[in-house]
Amino acid sequence: MDSTENFLEVCRIDPLQPCVTERYFKTKIFPEYDECVLIHSNRLCLITLGPNHPILKENLDVISVKFESNRNVNRLSNKVSGKFKRGGQKLSERSVLCTVKCTGDREYSLYSCISGTLVEVNEKLLENPNLMKEKPWSDGYIGIILPPFPNSRRKNT
């Protein structure tokens, strides 16, 4: 996975047809975090590992994923409701979503990369943390974030 432009091709079932992720999501790579944000047409953003993240590049085994970034913040306790996902935890670009422990006592903090409201974290990673490595751009996503509306669109809320 050397090319960041072609990294989604690994998701393809048929090499000639684009995968679901390529068809419905715009991809934005954040090299400073080695993470990727997949932006859907409905504005929801999936946070995933980037193609150059050490977990993928060095083929590290993921031992555990912890969504408690400190004593006061537990991403698993996030509860949202309604169309605008009220009640969700507010995130900045540098908010830690989770901490990942890998083989060789290596630990990585994974960030939200964008500001917005946390819709959900991927609880499947608690039982099968290697999903993050095996299917990083589908079932192994880290979390879903709803970015804030531009000021002009939120006049009536």
mmCIF file of N, CA and C in Angstrom, residues 20-103:
data_model
loop_
_atom_site.group_PDB
_atom_site.id
_atom_site.type_symbol
_atom_site.label_atom_id
_atom_site.label_comp_id
_atom_site.label_asym_id
_atom_site.label_seq_id
_atom_site.Cartn_x
_atom_site.Cartn_y
_atom_site.Cartn_z
ATOM 1 N N VAL A 20 -17.650 -0.090 -2.653
ATOM 2 C CA VAL A 20 -18.671 0.784 -2.073
ATOM 3 C C VAL A 20 -18.033 2.044 -1.501
ATOM 4 N N THR A 21 -16.919 1.877 -0.824
ATOM 5 C CA THR A 21 -16.233 3.018 -0.231
ATOM 6 C C THR A 21 -15.806 4.019 -1.297
ATOM 7 N N GLU A 22 -15.305 3.551 -2.408
ATOM 8 C CA GLU A 22 -14.889 4.447 -3.494
ATOM 9 C C GLU A 22 -16.083 5.156 -4.123
ATOM 10 N N ARG A 23 -17.213 4.455 -4.233
ATOM 11 C CA ARG A 23 -18.381 5.032 -4.898
ATOM 12 C C ARG A 23 -19.091 6.072 -4.061
ATOM 13 N N TYR A 24 -19.220 5.853 -2.765
ATOM 14 C CA TYR A 24 -20.081 6.696 -1.946
ATOM 15 C C TYR A 24 -19.359 7.627 -0.981
ATOM 16 N N PHE A 25 -18.056 7.514 -0.884
ATOM 17 C CA PHE A 25 -17.317 8.341 0.065
ATOM 18 C C PHE A 25 -16.208 9.117 -0.629
ATOM 19 N N LYS A 26 -16.040 10.359 -0.194
ATOM 20 C CA LYS A 26 -14.891 11.155 -0.609
ATOM 21 C C LYS A 26 -13.809 10.909 0.443
ATOM 22 N N THR A 27 -12.594 10.712 0.012
ATOM 23 C CA THR A 27 -11.505 10.360 0.920
ATOM 24 C C THR A 27 -10.624 11.568 1.210
ATOM 25 N N LYS A 28 -10.348 11.781 2.497
ATOM 26 C CA LYS A 28 -9.408 12.829 2.887
ATOM 27 C C LYS A 28 -8.386 12.206 3.835
ATOM 28 N N ILE A 29 -7.121 12.262 3.437
ATOM 29 C CA ILE A 29 -6.028 11.700 4.239
ATOM 30 C C ILE A 29 -5.468 12.793 5.152
ATOM 31 N N PHE A 30 -5.214 12.439 6.405
ATOM 32 C CA PHE A 30 -4.581 13.337 7.363
ATOM 33 C C PHE A 30 -3.211 12.759 7.709
ATOM 34 N N PRO A 31 -2.171 13.137 6.951
ATOM 35 C CA PRO A 31 -0.847 12.533 7.161
ATOM 36 C C PRO A 31 -0.265 12.800 8.545
ATOM 37 N N GLU A 32 -0.653 13.913 9.188
ATOM 38 C CA GLU A 32 -0.108 14.209 10.517
ATOM 39 C C GLU A 32 -0.588 13.210 11.565
ATOM 40 N N TYR A 33 -1.728 12.557 11.314
ATOM 41 C CA TYR A 33 -2.253 11.541 12.227
ATOM 42 C C TYR A 33 -2.146 10.134 11.647
ATOM 43 N N ASP A 34 -1.762 10.014 10.384
ATOM 44 C CA ASP A 34 -1.784 8.727 9.669
ATOM 45 C C ASP A 34 -3.186 8.133 9.704
ATOM 46 N N GLU A 35 -4.165 8.995 9.520
ATOM 47 C CA GLU A 35 -5.556 8.567 9.525
ATOM 48 C C GLU A 35 -6.258 9.070 8.276
ATOM 49 N N CYS A 36 -7.441 8.531 8.044
ATOM 50 C CA CYS A 36 -8.227 8.845 6.857
ATOM 51 C C CYS A 36 -9.655 9.151 7.300
ATOM 52 N N VAL A 37 -10.266 10.153 6.674
ATOM 53 C CA VAL A 37 -11.664 10.462 6.921
ATOM 54 C C VAL A 37 -12.423 10.190 5.632
ATOM 55 N N LEU A 38 -13.429 9.337 5.726
ATOM 56 C CA LEU A 38 -14.285 9.025 4.582
ATOM 57 C C LEU A 38 -15.557 9.851 4.735
ATOM 58 N N ILE A 39 -15.788 10.774 3.804
ATOM 59 C CA ILE A 39 -16.895 11.720 3.904
ATOM 60 C C ILE A 39 -18.027 11.263 2.990
ATOM 61 N N HIS A 40 -19.165 10.932 3.586
ATOM 62 C CA HIS A 40 -20.335 10.483 2.825
ATOM 63 C C HIS A 40 -21.096 11.704 2.310
ATOM 64 N N SER A 41 -21.927 11.506 1.300
ATOM 65 C CA SER A 41 -22.711 12.608 0.738
ATOM 66 C C SER A 41 -23.701 13.179 1.757
ATOM 67 N N ASN A 42 -24.061 12.417 2.791
ATOM 68 C CA ASN A 42 -24.954 12.922 3.832
ATOM 69 C C ASN A 42 -24.195 13.663 4.940
ATOM 70 N N ARG A 43 -22.910 13.921 4.731
ATOM 71 C CA ARG A 43 -22.017 14.671 5.617
ATOM 72 C C ARG A 43 -21.432 13.839 6.758
ATOM 73 N N LEU A 44 -21.933 12.640 7.012
ATOM 74 C CA LEU A 44 -21.343 11.816 8.064
ATOM 75 C C LEU A 44 -19.935 11.397 7.653
ATOM 76 N N CYS A 45 -19.031 11.401 8.615
ATOM 77 C CA CYS A 45 -17.622 11.087 8.348
ATOM 78 C C CYS A 45 -17.201 9.850 9.132
ATOM 79 N N LEU A 46 -16.617 8.894 8.434
ATOM 80 C CA LEU A 46 -16.053 7.708 9.070
ATOM 81 C C LEU A 46 -14.569 7.948 9.280
ATOM 82 N N ILE A 47 -14.105 7.722 10.489
ATOM 83 C CA ILE A 47 -12.691 7.866 10.805
ATOM 84 C C ILE A 47 -12.064 6.479 10.705
ATOM 85 N N THR A 48 -10.996 6.374 9.927
ATOM 86 C CA THR A 48 -10.332 5.090 9.708
ATOM 87 C C THR A 48 -8.819 5.275 9.785
ATOM 88 N N LEU A 49 -8.112 4.175 9.790
ATOM 89 C CA LEU A 49 -6.654 4.238 9.693
ATOM 90 C C LEU A 49 -6.277 4.670 8.285
ATOM 91 N N GLY A 50 -5.247 5.473 8.183
ATOM 92 C CA GLY A 50 -4.735 5.858 6.874
ATOM 93 C C GLY A 50 -3.847 4.766 6.316
ATOM 94 N N PRO A 51 -3.607 4.799 5.017
ATOM 95 C CA PRO A 51 -2.816 3.737 4.389
ATOM 96 C C PRO A 51 -1.376 3.674 4.882
ATOM 97 N N ASN A 52 -0.869 4.775 5.458
ATOM 98 C CA ASN A 52 0.513 4.789 5.939
ATOM 99 C C ASN A 52 0.623 4.644 7.452
ATOM 100 N N HIS A 53 -0.482 4.326 8.109
ATOM 101 C CA HIS A 53 -0.421 4.137 9.561
ATOM 102 C C HIS A 53 0.447 2.912 9.855
ATOM 103 N N PRO A 54 1.288 2.974 10.897
ATOM 104 C CA PRO A 54 2.172 1.841 11.217
ATOM 105 C C PRO A 54 1.441 0.510 11.409
ATOM 106 N N ILE A 55 0.199 0.540 11.895
ATOM 107 C CA ILE A 55 -0.547 -0.714 12.076
ATOM 108 C C ILE A 55 -0.716 -1.423 10.742
ATOM 109 N N LEU A 56 -0.994 -0.657 9.689
ATOM 110 C CA LEU A 56 -1.173 -1.249 8.362
ATOM 111 C C LEU A 56 0.156 -1.453 7.654
ATOM 112 N N LYS A 57 1.007 -0.450 7.727
ATOM 113 C CA LYS A 57 2.272 -0.500 6.992
ATOM 114 C C LYS A 57 3.196 -1.604 7.509
ATOM 115 N N GLU A 58 3.222 -1.785 8.835
ATOM 116 C CA GLU A 58 4.097 -2.788 9.438
ATOM 117 C C GLU A 58 3.351 -4.081 9.780
ATOM 118 N N ASN A 59 2.074 -4.141 9.409
ATOM 119 C CA ASN A 59 1.246 -5.326 9.628
ATOM 120 C C ASN A 59 1.253 -5.764 11.097
ATOM 121 N N LEU A 60 1.037 -4.805 11.997
ATOM 122 C CA LEU A 60 1.029 -5.089 13.431
ATOM 123 C C LEU A 60 -0.293 -5.730 13.836
ATOM 124 N N ASP A 61 -0.236 -6.647 14.782
ATOM 125 C CA ASP A 61 -1.460 -7.227 15.327
ATOM 126 C C ASP A 61 -2.008 -6.297 16.396
ATOM 127 N N VAL A 62 -3.299 -6.036 16.329
ATOM 128 C CA VAL A 62 -3.956 -5.180 17.311
ATOM 129 C C VAL A 62 -4.433 -6.067 18.454
ATOM 130 N N ILE A 63 -3.975 -5.768 19.661
ATOM 131 C CA ILE A 63 -4.326 -6.566 20.835
ATOM 132 C C ILE A 63 -5.609 -6.053 21.472
ATOM 133 N N SER A 64 -5.709 -4.725 21.624
ATOM 134 C CA SER A 64 -6.903 -4.167 22.262
ATOM 135 C C SER A 64 -7.144 -2.735 21.803
ATOM 136 N N VAL A 65 -8.402 -2.330 21.934
ATOM 137 C CA VAL A 65 -8.819 -0.964 21.638
ATOM 138 C C VAL A 65 -9.525 -0.445 22.878
ATOM 139 N N LYS A 66 -9.113 0.727 23.349
ATOM 140 C CA LYS A 66 -9.682 1.312 24.557
ATOM 141 C C LYS A 66 -10.289 2.668 24.197
ATOM 142 N N PHE A 67 -11.602 2.822 24.429
ATOM 143 C CA PHE A 67 -12.295 4.060 24.081
ATOM 144 C C PHE A 67 -12.351 5.052 25.239
ATOM 145 N N GLU A 68 -11.717 4.740 26.356
ATOM 146 C CA GLU A 68 -11.640 5.678 27.477
ATOM 147 C C GLU A 68 -10.336 6.449 27.333
ATOM 148 N N SER A 69 -10.423 7.704 26.914
ATOM 149 C CA SER A 69 -9.184 8.462 26.706
ATOM 150 C C SER A 69 -8.596 8.965 28.025
ATOM 151 N N ASN A 70 -9.425 9.159 29.038
ATOM 152 C CA ASN A 70 -8.959 9.465 30.395
ATOM 153 C C ASN A 70 -10.094 9.133 31.368
ATOM 154 N N ARG A 71 -9.920 9.452 32.643
ATOM 155 C CA ARG A 71 -10.929 9.097 33.647
ATOM 156 C C ARG A 71 -12.280 9.757 33.394
ATOM 157 N N ASN A 72 -12.258 10.948 32.811
ATOM 158 C CA ASN A 72 -13.488 11.713 32.631
ATOM 159 C C ASN A 72 -14.171 11.489 31.289
ATOM 160 N N VAL A 73 -13.478 10.922 30.320
ATOM 161 C CA VAL A 73 -14.034 10.794 28.969
ATOM 162 C C VAL A 73 -14.065 9.329 28.545
ATOM 163 N N ASN A 74 -15.282 8.840 28.327
ATOM 164 C CA ASN A 74 -15.466 7.485 27.820
ATOM 165 C C ASN A 74 -16.315 7.589 26.559
ATOM 166 N N ARG A 75 -15.719 7.306 25.417
ATOM 167 C CA ARG A 75 -16.436 7.424 24.140
ATOM 168 C C ARG A 75 -17.571 6.406 24.031
ATOM 169 N N LEU A 76 -17.511 5.313 24.786
ATOM 170 C CA LEU A 76 -18.573 4.308 24.742
ATOM 171 C C LEU A 76 -19.865 4.808 25.383
ATOM 172 N N SER A 77 -19.780 5.800 26.256
ATOM 173 C CA SER A 77 -20.977 6.321 26.925
ATOM 174 C C SER A 77 -21.675 7.393 26.093
ATOM 175 N N ASN A 78 -21.225 7.631 24.883
ATOM 176 C CA ASN A 78 -21.818 8.628 23.989
ATOM 177 C C ASN A 78 -23.237 8.208 23.597
ATOM 178 N N LYS A 79 -24.207 9.094 23.787
ATOM 179 C CA LYS A 79 -25.598 8.835 23.398
ATOM 180 C C LYS A 79 -26.093 10.009 22.566
ATOM 181 N N VAL A 80 -26.610 9.710 21.377
ATOM 182 C CA VAL A 80 -27.147 10.757 20.509
ATOM 183 C C VAL A 80 -28.609 10.462 20.203
ATOM 184 N N SER A 81 -29.348 11.530 19.841
ATOM 185 C CA SER A 81 -30.744 11.347 19.443
ATOM 186 C C SER A 81 -31.124 12.420 18.437
ATOM 187 N N GLY A 82 -32.079 12.091 17.603
ATOM 188 C CA GLY A 82 -32.632 13.060 16.670
ATOM 189 C C GLY A 82 -31.818 13.266 15.414
ATOM 190 N N LYS A 83 -32.391 14.082 14.547
ATOM 191 C CA LYS A 83 -31.800 14.348 13.238
ATOM 192 C C LYS A 83 -30.426 15.010 13.337
ATOM 193 N N PHE A 84 -30.262 15.906 14.303
ATOM 194 C CA PHE A 84 -28.998 16.635 14.424
ATOM 195 C C PHE A 84 -28.063 16.010 15.453
ATOM 196 N N LYS A 85 -28.371 14.778 15.874
ATOM 197 C CA LYS A 85 -27.516 14.002 16.781
ATOM 198 C C LYS A 85 -27.222 14.770 18.072
ATOM 199 N N ARG A 86 -28.293 15.280 18.667
ATOM 200 C CA ARG A 86 -28.152 16.026 19.919
ATOM 201 C C ARG A 86 -27.657 15.103 21.033
ATOM 202 N N GLY A 87 -26.886 15.672 21.929
ATOM 203 C CA GLY A 87 -26.395 14.926 23.077
ATOM 204 C C GLY A 87 -25.077 14.223 22.844
ATOM 205 N N GLY A 88 -24.597 14.230 21.622
ATOM 206 C CA GLY A 88 -23.324 13.581 21.321
ATOM 207 C C GLY A 88 -22.149 14.371 21.866
ATOM 208 N N GLN A 89 -21.075 13.695 22.137
ATOM 209 C CA GLN A 89 -19.870 14.355 22.635
ATOM 210 C C GLN A 89 -19.293 15.252 21.543
ATOM 211 N N LYS A 90 -18.915 16.463 21.935
ATOM 212 C CA LYS A 90 -18.308 17.411 20.994
ATOM 213 C C LYS A 90 -16.819 17.106 20.880
ATOM 214 N N LEU A 91 -16.340 17.124 19.659
ATOM 215 C CA LEU A 91 -14.942 16.788 19.392
ATOM 216 C C LEU A 91 -14.246 17.927 18.662
ATOM 217 N N SER A 92 -12.968 18.090 18.961
ATOM 218 C CA SER A 92 -12.114 18.977 18.166
ATOM 219 C C SER A 92 -11.232 18.087 17.295
ATOM 220 N N GLU A 93 -10.432 18.701 16.451
ATOM 221 C CA GLU A 93 -9.564 17.923 15.558
ATOM 222 C C GLU A 93 -8.579 17.050 16.329
ATOM 223 N N ARG A 94 -8.203 17.474 17.532
ATOM 224 C CA ARG A 94 -7.196 16.752 18.317
ATOM 225 C C ARG A 94 -7.810 15.879 19.413
ATOM 226 N N SER A 95 -9.106 15.653 19.372
ATOM 227 C CA SER A 95 -9.744 14.799 20.378
ATOM 228 C C SER A 95 -9.349 13.342 20.150
ATOM 229 N N VAL A 96 -8.970 12.677 21.223
ATOM 230 C CA VAL A 96 -8.596 11.262 21.129
ATOM 231 C C VAL A 96 -9.877 10.430 21.115
ATOM 232 N N LEU A 97 -10.030 9.599 20.088
ATOM 233 C CA LEU A 97 -11.181 8.693 20.014
ATOM 234 C C LEU A 97 -10.903 7.406 20.771
ATOM 235 N N CYS A 98 -9.691 6.885 20.609
ATOM 236 C CA CYS A 98 -9.349 5.629 21.280
ATOM 237 C C CYS A 98 -7.836 5.466 21.338
ATOM 238 N N THR A 99 -7.439 4.505 22.137
ATOM 239 C CA THR A 99 -6.039 4.116 22.224
ATOM 240 C C THR A 99 -5.954 2.661 21.795
ATOM 241 N N VAL A 100 -5.014 2.375 20.919
ATOM 242 C CA VAL A 100 -4.865 1.030 20.362
ATOM 243 C C VAL A 100 -3.556 0.441 20.853
ATOM 244 N N LYS A 101 -3.638 -0.762 21.422
ATOM 245 C CA LYS A 101 -2.436 -1.464 21.871
ATOM 246 C C LYS A 101 -2.128 -2.566 20.866
ATOM 247 N N CYS A 102 -0.868 -2.597 20.432
ATOM 248 C CA CYS A 102 -0.433 -3.574 19.425
ATOM 249 C C CYS A 102 0.679 -4.450 19.980
ATOM 250 N N THR A 103 1.063 -5.437 19.181
ATOM 251 C CA THR A 103 2.170 -6.305 19.563
ATOM 252 C C THR A 103 3.433 -5.473 19.740
#
